[in-house]
Tab-separated table of C-alpha atoms and ligand atoms in Angstrom:
chain	number	residue	atom	x	y	z
H	1	MET	CA	-49.601	153.861	131.238
H	2	SER	CA	-46.783	151.428	130.745
H	3	LEU	CA	-46.512	150.751	134.466
H	4	GLY	CA	-50.297	150.455	134.636
H	5	LYS	CA	-50.237	147.697	132.060
H	6	ARG	CA	-47.100	145.919	133.228
H	7	ARG	CA	-48.132	145.849	136.857
H	8	GLY	CA	-51.820	145.099	136.420
H	9	PHE	CA	-53.566	148.402	137.115
H	10	VAL	CA	-55.130	149.195	133.754
H	11	TYR	CA	-55.039	147.116	130.560
H	12	PRO	CA	-56.136	148.125	127.064
H	13	GLY	CA	-59.659	146.719	126.562
H	14	SER	CA	-60.116	143.677	124.247
H	15	GLU	CA	-56.393	143.707	123.516
H	16	ILE	CA	-56.207	140.265	121.882
H	17	TYR	CA	-58.529	141.556	119.148
H	18	GLY	CA	-56.448	144.633	118.514
H	19	GLY	CA	-58.209	146.563	121.290
H	20	LEU	CA	-61.197	148.868	121.168
H	21	ALA	CA	-60.439	152.572	121.039
H	22	ASN	CA	-60.669	154.185	124.473
H	23	SER	CA	-61.793	151.099	126.293
H	24	TRP	CA	-59.824	149.986	129.327
H	25	ASP	CA	-59.952	147.074	131.737
H	26	TYR	CA	-58.889	147.370	135.352
H	27	GLY	CA	-56.386	144.659	136.273
H	28	PRO	CA	-56.046	143.083	139.727
H	29	TYR	CA	-54.313	146.042	141.427
H	30	GLY	CA	-56.362	148.669	139.615
H	31	THR	CA	-59.512	146.909	140.746
H	32	GLU	CA	-58.344	146.908	144.369
H	33	LEU	CA	-57.413	150.577	144.158
H	34	LYS	CA	-60.731	151.494	142.568
H	35	ASN	CA	-62.677	149.455	145.137
H	36	ASN	CA	-60.774	151.109	147.986
H	37	ILE	CA	-61.690	154.531	146.583
H	38	LYS	CA	-65.359	153.621	146.158
H	39	GLN	CA	-65.607	152.052	149.603
H	40	ALA	CA	-63.947	155.073	151.217
H	41	TRP	CA	-66.360	157.378	149.420
H	42	TRP	CA	-69.362	155.320	150.552
H	43	ARG	CA	-68.045	155.279	154.115
H	44	MET	CA	-67.531	159.039	154.158
H	45	PHE	CA	-70.729	160.120	152.434
H	46	VAL	CA	-73.253	157.389	153.289
H	47	LYS	CA	-72.233	155.121	156.166
H	48	ARG	CA	-71.037	157.845	158.500
H	49	ARG	CA	-73.939	160.222	157.906
H	50	ASP	CA	-77.495	160.164	159.202
H	51	ASP	CA	-78.775	162.303	156.351
H	52	MET	CA	-77.673	160.113	153.431
H	53	VAL	CA	-78.909	156.851	151.948
H	54	GLY	CA	-77.674	154.889	148.962
H	55	ILE	CA	-79.370	153.285	145.984
H	56	ASP	CA	-78.301	151.156	143.025
H	57	ALA	CA	-80.589	151.933	140.096
H	58	ALA	CA	-80.877	150.210	136.728
H	59	LEU	CA	-78.470	151.211	133.954
H	60	ILE	CA	-81.294	151.172	131.426
H	61	MET	CA	-84.228	153.324	132.449
H	62	ASN	CA	-87.498	154.116	130.731
H	63	PRO	CA	-86.571	156.372	127.759
H	64	LYS	CA	-89.084	158.926	129.069
H	65	VAL	CA	-86.610	159.629	131.892
H	66	TRP	CA	-84.158	161.067	129.366
H	67	GLU	CA	-86.824	163.102	127.630
H	68	ALA	CA	-87.908	164.647	130.923
H	69	SER	CA	-84.335	165.234	132.117
H	70	GLY	CA	-83.481	167.122	128.941
H	71	HIS	CA	-80.734	164.707	127.925
H	72	LEU	CA	-82.447	163.871	124.652
H	73	GLY	CA	-82.626	167.561	123.766
H	74	VAL	CA	-79.825	169.859	122.714
H	75	GLY	CA	-78.590	170.201	126.301
H	76	PHE	CA	-76.710	166.932	126.145
H	77	SER	CA	-75.493	167.304	122.604
H	78	ASP	CA	-72.188	168.342	121.187
H	79	PRO	CA	-72.120	170.584	118.115
H	80	LEU	CA	-70.080	168.634	115.569
H	81	VAL	CA	-68.622	169.316	112.163
H	82	GLU	CA	-67.823	166.601	109.646
H	83	CYS	CA	-64.882	166.645	107.254
H	84	ARG	CA	-66.350	166.098	103.764
H	85	ASN	CA	-63.095	164.481	102.693
H	86	CYS	CA	-62.470	161.823	105.359
H	87	HIS	CA	-65.873	161.918	107.119
H	88	GLU	CA	-64.346	162.148	110.575
H	89	ARG	CA	-66.375	164.238	113.041
H	90	PHE	CA	-64.952	166.803	115.439
H	91	ARG	CA	-66.308	169.067	118.148
H	92	ALA	CA	-66.948	172.443	116.557
H	93	ASP	CA	-65.888	174.323	119.704
H	94	GLN	CA	-62.426	172.778	119.527
H	95	LEU	CA	-61.622	174.055	116.033
H	96	LYS	CA	-60.730	177.581	114.972
H	97	PRO	CA	-61.971	179.045	111.656
H	98	GLY	CA	-59.593	177.973	108.883
H	99	ASP	CA	-58.137	175.016	110.796
H	100	PRO	CA	-57.246	172.009	108.652
H	101	CYS	CA	-58.920	168.659	109.377
H	102	PRO	CA	-57.017	167.103	112.323
H	103	SER	CA	-57.400	163.701	110.648
H	104	CYS	CA	-56.646	164.140	106.917
H	105	GLY	CA	-55.165	167.644	106.921
H	106	LYS	CA	-57.470	169.007	104.157
H	107	LYS	CA	-58.611	172.601	104.556
H	108	GLY	CA	-62.068	174.100	104.021
H	109	MET	CA	-63.886	170.755	104.019
H	110	PHE	CA	-65.968	171.077	107.198
H	111	THR	CA	-69.776	170.954	107.176
H	112	GLU	CA	-71.841	173.386	109.235
H	113	PRO	CA	-71.991	172.325	112.930
H	114	ARG	CA	-74.780	169.858	113.746
H	115	GLN	CA	-76.025	168.663	117.140
H	116	PHE	CA	-75.090	165.107	118.005
H	117	ASN	CA	-76.709	163.506	121.010
H	118	ILE	CA	-74.266	161.623	123.205
H	119	LEU	CA	-76.674	159.243	124.957
H	120	MET	CA	-75.854	155.676	123.972
H	121	LYS	CA	-78.674	153.914	122.200
H	122	THR	CA	-79.612	150.305	122.625
H	123	PHE	CA	-82.593	148.107	121.764
H	124	LEU	CA	-84.724	146.161	124.192
H	125	GLY	CA	-86.039	142.758	123.189
H	126	ALA	CA	-85.445	140.863	119.985
H	127	ILE	CA	-86.860	143.355	117.503
H	128	GLU	CA	-84.899	146.456	116.617
H	129	GLY	CA	-86.894	149.536	115.834
H	130	GLU	CA	-87.980	152.911	117.192
H	131	LYS	CA	-90.385	151.273	119.659
H	132	SER	CA	-87.661	149.200	121.309
H	133	VAL	CA	-85.105	152.019	121.579
H	134	ALA	CA	-83.674	152.590	125.028
H	135	TYR	CA	-80.600	154.396	126.335
H	136	LEU	CA	-77.785	153.443	128.651
H	137	ARG	CA	-77.854	156.032	131.407
H	138	GLY	CA	-75.785	159.127	130.708
H	139	GLU	CA	-75.448	159.958	134.414
H	140	THR	CA	-76.327	158.073	137.596
H	141	ALA	CA	-78.162	161.159	138.891
H	142	GLN	CA	-81.487	160.396	137.231
H	143	GLY	CA	-81.875	157.234	139.328
H	144	MET	CA	-81.945	159.397	142.447
H	145	PHE	CA	-84.558	161.756	141.002
H	146	VAL	CA	-86.821	159.033	139.656
H	147	ASP	CA	-86.688	157.134	142.984
H	148	PHE	CA	-86.986	160.268	145.121
H	149	LYS	CA	-90.514	159.565	146.374
H	150	LEU	CA	-89.859	155.847	146.887
H	151	VAL	CA	-86.820	156.614	149.035
H	152	LEU	CA	-88.768	159.207	150.982
H	153	ASN	CA	-91.574	156.713	151.651
H	154	SER	CA	-89.364	153.814	152.606
H	155	THR	CA	-86.908	155.638	154.890
H	156	ARG	CA	-87.367	158.236	157.605
H	157	GLN	CA	-85.350	160.925	155.820
H	158	ARG	CA	-86.402	164.555	156.099
H	159	VAL	CA	-85.246	167.453	153.928
H	160	PRO	CA	-82.377	168.240	153.918
H	161	PHE	CA	-81.149	164.776	153.020
H	162	GLY	CA	-79.263	163.106	150.211
H	163	ILE	CA	-79.309	160.045	148.001
H	164	ALA	CA	-75.997	158.625	146.795
H	165	GLN	CA	-75.128	156.164	144.106
H	166	ILE	CA	-72.015	154.621	142.585
H	167	GLY	CA	-72.298	153.122	139.140
H	168	LYS	CA	-71.535	153.106	135.461
H	169	ALA	CA	-72.622	155.794	133.023
H	170	PHE	CA	-72.276	155.841	129.242
H	171	ARG	CA	-71.758	158.655	126.760
H	172	ASN	CA	-70.983	158.539	123.092
H	173	GLU	CA	-68.144	161.029	123.593
H	174	ILE	CA	-66.807	162.520	120.380
H	175	THR	CA	-63.333	163.145	121.685
H	176	PRO	CA	-62.541	160.456	124.220
H	177	GLY	CA	-58.928	160.059	125.196
H	178	ASN	CA	-56.128	160.629	127.658
H	179	TYR	CA	-56.134	157.095	129.011
H	180	ILE	CA	-58.995	156.582	131.515
H	181	PHE	CA	-59.727	160.327	131.684
H	182	ARG	CA	-62.502	160.450	129.084
H	183	THR	CA	-64.061	157.199	127.985
H	184	ARG	CA	-67.451	156.197	126.651
H	185	GLU	CA	-68.101	153.901	129.567
H	186	PHE	CA	-67.150	155.232	132.961
H	187	GLU	CA	-68.147	155.198	136.590
H	188	GLN	CA	-69.567	157.976	138.724
H	189	MET	CA	-70.098	158.528	142.445
H	190	GLU	CA	-72.917	161.042	142.746
H	191	ILE	CA	-74.936	162.700	145.457
H	192	GLU	CA	-78.253	164.433	144.972
H	193	TYR	CA	-78.791	166.485	148.115
H	194	PHE	CA	-82.388	167.688	148.549
H	195	ILE	CA	-82.815	171.069	150.201
H	196	ARG	CA	-85.098	174.058	150.606
H	197	GLU	CA	-84.521	176.690	147.930
H	198	LYS	CA	-83.580	179.359	150.467
H	199	ASP	CA	-80.654	177.237	151.700
H	200	TRP	CA	-78.927	176.660	148.378
H	201	LYS	CA	-76.000	179.057	148.824
H	202	LYS	CA	-75.183	177.752	152.285
H	203	GLN	CA	-75.458	174.129	151.117
H	204	PHE	CA	-73.372	174.808	148.022
H	205	ASP	CA	-70.533	176.149	150.187
H	206	TYR	CA	-70.898	173.246	152.611
H	207	TRP	CA	-70.612	170.637	149.840
H	208	LYS	CA	-67.631	172.409	148.348
H	209	GLU	CA	-65.882	171.960	151.701
H	210	GLN	CA	-66.872	168.278	151.820
H	211	MET	CA	-65.388	167.759	148.380
H	212	GLU	CA	-62.167	169.421	149.532
H	213	LYS	CA	-62.048	167.028	152.489
H	214	TRP	CA	-62.503	164.092	150.142
H	215	MET	CA	-59.658	165.206	147.874
H	216	ASP	CA	-57.484	165.627	150.924
H	217	TYR	CA	-58.329	162.058	151.894
H	218	LEU	CA	-57.260	160.893	148.438
H	219	GLY	CA	-53.890	162.485	149.121
H	220	LEU	CA	-54.197	165.042	146.303
H	221	ASN	CA	-51.930	168.032	146.778
H	222	LYS	CA	-53.991	171.241	147.160
H	223	LYS	CA	-51.599	172.954	144.740
H	224	HIS	CA	-52.803	170.606	141.991
H	225	ILE	CA	-56.483	171.411	142.540
H	226	HIS	CA	-58.289	174.409	141.064
H	227	PHE	CA	-61.880	175.551	141.484
H	228	ARG	CA	-63.366	177.016	138.328
H	229	GLU	CA	-66.653	178.916	138.249
H	230	ILE	CA	-68.556	177.941	135.115
H	231	ALA	CA	-70.123	180.817	133.180
H	232	GLU	CA	-73.859	180.748	132.494
H	233	ASP	CA	-73.502	179.989	128.777
H	234	GLU	CA	-71.222	177.023	129.488
H	235	ARG	CA	-73.270	175.448	132.264
H	236	ALA	CA	-75.265	172.241	131.790
H	237	HIS	CA	-78.905	172.826	130.877
H	238	TYR	CA	-80.111	172.099	134.442
H	239	SER	CA	-77.687	174.198	136.439
H	240	LYS	CA	-77.939	177.627	138.035
H	241	ARG	CA	-74.420	177.508	139.449
H	242	THR	CA	-71.588	175.106	138.720
H	243	ILE	CA	-68.031	174.856	139.916
H	244	ASP	CA	-65.699	172.486	138.127
H	245	ILE	CA	-62.889	171.123	140.220
H	246	ASP	CA	-59.859	170.791	137.995
H	247	TYR	CA	-56.747	168.760	138.649
H	248	ASP	CA	-53.274	169.186	137.162
H	249	PHE	CA	-53.078	165.966	135.169
H	250	PRO	CA	-49.826	165.368	133.255
H	251	PHE	CA	-51.693	166.149	130.000
H	252	GLY	CA	-53.102	169.431	131.305
H	253	THR	CA	-55.356	170.940	133.930
H	254	LYS	CA	-58.737	169.261	133.422
H	255	GLU	CA	-62.013	168.583	135.173
H	256	LEU	CA	-61.824	166.057	137.971
H	257	TYR	CA	-65.185	166.651	139.690
H	258	GLY	CA	-68.138	169.023	139.574
H	259	LEU	CA	-70.504	170.720	141.982
H	260	ALA	CA	-73.832	171.988	140.664
H	261	TYR	CA	-76.971	173.659	141.943
H	262	ARG	CA	-79.604	171.848	139.858
H	263	THR	CA	-82.513	173.830	141.370
H	264	ASP	CA	-85.828	171.907	141.229
H	265	PHE	CA	-85.316	171.348	137.487
H	266	ASP	CA	-85.218	167.546	137.590
H	267	LEU	CA	-87.952	166.817	140.130
H	268	LYS	CA	-90.297	169.373	138.494
H	269	ASN	CA	-89.686	167.947	135.018
H	270	HIS	CA	-90.255	164.386	136.200
H	271	GLN	CA	-93.380	165.545	137.997
H	272	SER	CA	-94.897	167.033	134.882
H	273	ALA	CA	-93.729	164.260	132.534
H	274	SER	CA	-94.787	161.329	134.743
H	275	GLY	CA	-97.832	162.938	136.319
H	276	GLN	CA	-96.543	161.764	139.722
H	277	ASP	CA	-96.427	164.156	142.631
H	278	MET	CA	-92.839	165.012	143.612
H	279	THR	CA	-93.649	167.393	146.462
H	280	TYR	CA	-92.282	166.948	149.911
H	281	THR	CA	-94.455	167.634	152.937
H	282	ASP	CA	-92.704	168.791	156.063
H	283	PRO	CA	-94.047	166.554	158.863
H	284	VAL	CA	-93.893	169.365	161.447
H	285	THR	CA	-95.023	172.475	159.588
H	286	ASN	CA	-97.036	170.734	156.843
H	287	GLU	CA	-95.265	172.981	154.359
H	288	LYS	CA	-95.328	171.471	150.835
H	289	PHE	CA	-92.675	172.064	148.204
H	290	VAL	CA	-90.590	170.446	145.474
H	291	PRO	CA	-87.068	170.275	146.908
H	292	HIS	CA	-84.106	171.918	145.223
H	293	VAL	CA	-80.906	169.984	144.683
H	294	ILE	CA	-77.186	170.411	145.229
H	295	GLU	CA	-75.193	167.842	143.293
H	296	PRO	CA	-71.589	166.967	144.137
H	297	THR	CA	-70.399	164.589	141.409
H	298	PHE	CA	-67.224	162.532	141.358
H	299	GLY	CA	-65.787	160.477	138.494
H	300	VAL	CA	-64.423	157.165	139.764
H	301	ASP	CA	-61.970	156.651	136.908
H	302	ARG	CA	-60.715	160.222	137.171
H	303	SER	CA	-60.230	159.659	140.913
H	304	VAL	CA	-58.124	156.584	140.149
H	305	LEU	CA	-56.147	158.522	137.550
H	306	ALA	CA	-55.529	161.492	139.859
H	307	VAL	CA	-54.402	159.190	142.680
H	308	LEU	CA	-52.066	157.330	140.309
H	309	CYS	CA	-50.583	160.590	138.979
H	310	GLU	CA	-50.199	162.083	142.447
H	311	SER	CA	-48.561	158.931	143.848
H	312	TYR	CA	-46.172	158.159	141.008
H	313	ALA	CA	-42.510	158.923	141.694
H	314	GLU	CA	-39.193	158.056	140.082
H	315	GLU	CA	-36.193	158.153	142.391
H	316	LYS	CA	-32.507	157.374	142.373
H	317	VAL	CA	-31.460	154.891	145.037
H	318	LYS	CA	-27.742	154.099	145.129
H	319	ASP	CA	-27.297	154.635	141.370
H	320	GLU	CA	-30.435	152.676	140.610
H	321	GLU	CA	-33.768	154.038	139.442
H	322	ARG	CA	-36.747	153.080	141.502
H	323	VAL	CA	-40.360	153.715	140.581
H	324	VAL	CA	-42.693	153.934	143.529
H	325	LEU	CA	-46.383	154.584	143.941
H	326	ARG	CA	-46.735	156.484	147.202
H	327	PHE	CA	-50.413	155.775	147.740
H	328	PRO	CA	-51.923	156.761	151.054
H	329	LYS	CA	-51.783	153.451	152.944
H	330	TYR	CA	-55.561	153.107	153.114
H	331	LEU	CA	-55.787	153.242	149.308
H	332	ALA	CA	-52.901	150.872	148.537
H	333	PRO	CA	-54.124	147.732	146.731
H	334	ILE	CA	-51.821	145.506	148.797
H	335	LYS	CA	-50.962	146.529	152.351
H	336	ILE	CA	-48.342	143.892	153.204
H	337	ALA	CA	-46.190	141.601	151.073
H	338	VAL	CA	-44.739	138.514	152.736
H	339	PHE	CA	-41.500	136.962	151.454
H	340	PRO	CA	-39.688	133.787	152.443
H	341	LEU	CA	-35.987	134.595	151.912
H	342	LEU	CA	-35.442	131.442	149.835
H	343	LYS	CA	-38.058	129.499	148.001
H	344	ASN	CA	-36.180	126.201	148.077
H	345	LYS	CA	-36.133	125.988	151.885
H	346	PRO	CA	-39.426	124.365	152.882
H	347	GLU	CA	-39.132	125.397	156.528
H	348	LEU	CA	-38.845	129.082	155.517
H	349	VAL	CA	-41.730	128.827	153.065
H	350	LYS	CA	-43.898	127.086	155.676
H	351	LYS	CA	-43.215	129.768	158.310
H	352	ALA	CA	-43.802	132.546	155.763
H	353	ARG	CA	-47.148	130.968	154.754
H	354	GLU	CA	-48.164	130.820	158.398
H	355	ILE	CA	-47.420	134.518	158.900
H	356	TYR	CA	-49.113	135.380	155.597
H	357	ASP	CA	-52.256	133.440	156.524
H	358	ASN	CA	-52.442	135.271	159.810
H	359	LEU	CA	-52.008	138.762	158.310
H	360	ARG	CA	-54.370	138.248	155.366
H	361	GLU	CA	-57.249	137.732	157.801
H	362	LYS	CA	-57.107	141.484	158.371
H	363	TYR	CA	-55.261	143.042	155.437
H	364	MET	CA	-54.985	142.595	151.703
H	365	CYS	CA	-51.651	140.738	151.501
H	366	GLU	CA	-49.502	139.166	148.835
H	367	PHE	CA	-47.103	136.226	149.054
H	368	ASP	CA	-44.014	136.378	146.850
H	369	ASP	CA	-41.130	133.899	146.769
H	370	ASN	CA	-39.853	134.773	143.307
H	371	GLY	CA	-36.391	136.250	142.594
H	372	ASN	CA	-34.033	138.021	144.945
H	373	ILE	CA	-35.337	140.219	147.750
H	374	GLY	CA	-34.222	143.442	146.007
H	375	LYS	CA	-36.330	142.586	142.975
H	376	ARG	CA	-39.309	141.733	145.144
H	377	TYR	CA	-39.016	145.103	146.897
H	378	ARG	CA	-38.964	146.911	143.521
H	379	ARG	CA	-42.059	145.058	142.397
H	380	GLN	CA	-43.935	145.966	145.566
H	381	ASP	CA	-42.749	149.595	145.281
H	382	GLU	CA	-44.240	149.704	141.807
H	383	ILE	CA	-47.634	148.598	143.043
H	384	GLY	CA	-47.398	150.866	146.105
H	385	THR	CA	-47.298	148.253	148.902
H	386	PRO	CA	-46.478	150.086	152.149
H	387	TYR	CA	-44.835	147.133	153.967
H	388	CYS	CA	-42.813	144.043	153.105
H	389	VAL	CA	-42.112	141.309	155.662
H	390	THR	CA	-39.190	138.943	155.070
H	391	ILE	CA	-38.928	135.589	156.793
H	392	ASP	CA	-35.370	134.263	157.110
H	393	PHE	CA	-33.370	131.896	159.306
H	394	ASP	CA	-33.556	134.361	162.209
H	395	THR	CA	-37.312	133.888	162.117
H	396	LEU	CA	-36.888	130.177	162.725
H	397	GLU	CA	-34.136	130.572	165.323
H	398	LYS	CA	-35.036	133.802	167.139
H	399	GLY	CA	-38.644	134.464	166.120
H	400	VAL	CA	-37.913	137.777	164.350
H	401	VAL	CA	-38.772	139.058	160.865
H	402	THR	CA	-37.559	142.048	158.828
H	403	VAL	CA	-40.165	144.707	158.056
H	404	ARG	CA	-39.339	147.142	155.272
H	405	ASP	CA	-41.097	150.480	154.816
H	406	ARG	CA	-41.965	151.564	151.232
H	407	ASP	CA	-41.311	155.267	151.733
H	408	THR	CA	-38.237	155.369	153.980
H	409	MET	CA	-36.916	152.005	152.675
H	410	LYS	CA	-35.748	151.436	156.272
H	411	GLN	CA	-35.747	147.884	157.525
H	412	GLU	CA	-36.415	146.920	161.097
H	413	SER	CA	-36.319	143.693	162.999
H	414	LEU	CA	-39.551	142.754	164.725
H	415	ALA	CA	-40.689	139.827	166.861
H	416	VAL	CA	-43.298	137.719	165.075
H	417	ALA	CA	-45.413	137.923	168.223
H	418	ASN	CA	-45.542	141.741	167.824
H	419	LEU	CA	-46.513	141.835	164.147
H	420	ASN	CA	-50.246	142.119	164.722
H	421	ASN	CA	-49.881	145.039	167.116
H	422	TYR	CA	-47.345	146.699	164.853
H	423	PHE	CA	-49.656	146.653	161.826
H	424	GLN	CA	-52.697	147.539	163.876
H	425	ASP	CA	-50.895	150.754	164.654
H	426	LYS	CA	-49.248	151.368	161.247
H	427	LEU	CA	-52.303	150.436	159.198
H	428	SER	CA	-54.998	151.874	161.428
H	429	GLY	CA	-57.838	153.213	159.313
H	430	CYS	CA	-57.098	150.773	156.502
K	501	GAP	N1	-74.716	164.300	137.089
K	501	GAP	C1	-73.885	165.343	136.652
K	501	GAP	C2	-72.888	164.922	135.668
K	501	GAP	O1	-72.944	163.826	135.163
K	501	GAP	P1	-70.708	165.694	134.424
K	501	GAP	O2	-69.820	166.859	134.687
K	501	GAP	O3	-71.181	165.495	133.052
K	501	GAP	O4	-71.947	165.874	135.415
K	501	GAP	C3	-69.659	164.236	136.306
K	501	GAP	O5	-69.993	164.377	134.935
K	501	GAP	C4	-68.295	163.628	136.485
K	501	GAP	O6	-68.223	162.379	135.801
K	501	GAP	C5	-67.163	164.462	135.874
K	501	GAP	O7	-66.724	165.466	136.768
K	501	GAP	C6	-66.099	163.406	135.647
K	501	GAP	O8	-65.405	163.130	136.846
K	501	GAP	C7	-66.931	162.181	135.282
K	501	GAP	N2	-67.039	162.038	133.810
K	501	GAP	C8	-67.872	162.671	132.977
K	501	GAP	N3	-67.716	162.263	131.692
K	501	GAP	C9	-66.741	161.327	131.723
K	501	GAP	C10	-66.117	160.508	130.723
K	501	GAP	N4	-66.485	160.555	129.461
K	501	GAP	N5	-65.121	159.660	131.111
K	501	GAP	C11	-64.743	159.581	132.414
K	501	GAP	N6	-65.308	160.309	133.401
K	501	GAP	C12	-66.291	161.179	133.074
């Protein structure tokens, strides 16, 4: 967390006003990292597939959506108890009988558990009141269900096919915490994959494999990933089978992603609540049915957190501590840092700028002329930059630069003329 703040990955939200509990801002490097993750996800699950299309639905939907989806009912509620002494609320399932209040320490002061809906309320228009109540979406998924027919009519997709979306979701979580792990405002990458009912087991297994491939791409060690079958009484109200994919975070093994078989629950409910037909007609056989759904869901912020945790390393180098983020190269916020050896030698700075301008056409680069080279290396290690290029007097005289590798810390001399080819090879796929 300290590195995240110091180096510009994640800042406490609204810090100058004393912050806002559990709100976080992504700084320059965190934003790059998050964008790289989202773009990679889109490339893997939308761009490279014929059977997937993407949408970007509104954050505020007609409140009837949340009635039909069940989110306004008990299914999306947490049973809470309130301490009669300090009036703090806690999740009932996280307290044992006889526990003291985690906030004020008083015993025997809890109320009976009550349901508390976690959809975030807002008001549309100037007048507040029941008629203007709306909700910030609690999951991106409903956008895909509500637009199902529109997508079907405006594309040439045939079942099985999927709709994907990346975007913010909001939940009035009772126990947010653990940095960006559980917040009230977060981002999801979700797929609703529409299938025939008879295929659900096969499709479920297929999507589990795809999720494994994705986690491999993120560089997450398989040993840190655990698949957990969710029992019927713990599953979300819409699910007939759910697997949670847990990751060994430093604060415990917790849910990273989820995979659910949502049956035809959502489309059927929207059909009856809206009165709109949600059936699909097979163009060849004329068979009509409401598709069933497999839903692989991925938290963006939890992806960022898992990648940060997996990449973070502290090492001893010649009696000195170094902190390094060993991101896979394609996820690194900055791919190449360019340094003129001395900042008070205009000819070095000019040459370094020239090389920097050339490389930044293709890669996210950073120019740094501040402090000694050792310090600049440490800084780049801490933001996970795979390569540093130093321009010195040999560059001016012999046309060579020094390229330093983040992981091996080896330095090699390279002709400026070969730099493009070198990085094309080293950073292929970035
Ligand atoms: N559409 C299904 C759905 O929303 P979920 O398990 O409630 O299922 C999906 O959420 C994913 O969204 C989780 O696996 C997690 O990665 C992320 N997520 C959920 N609540 C979150 C929160 N409060 N803060 C950060 N990420 C969250």
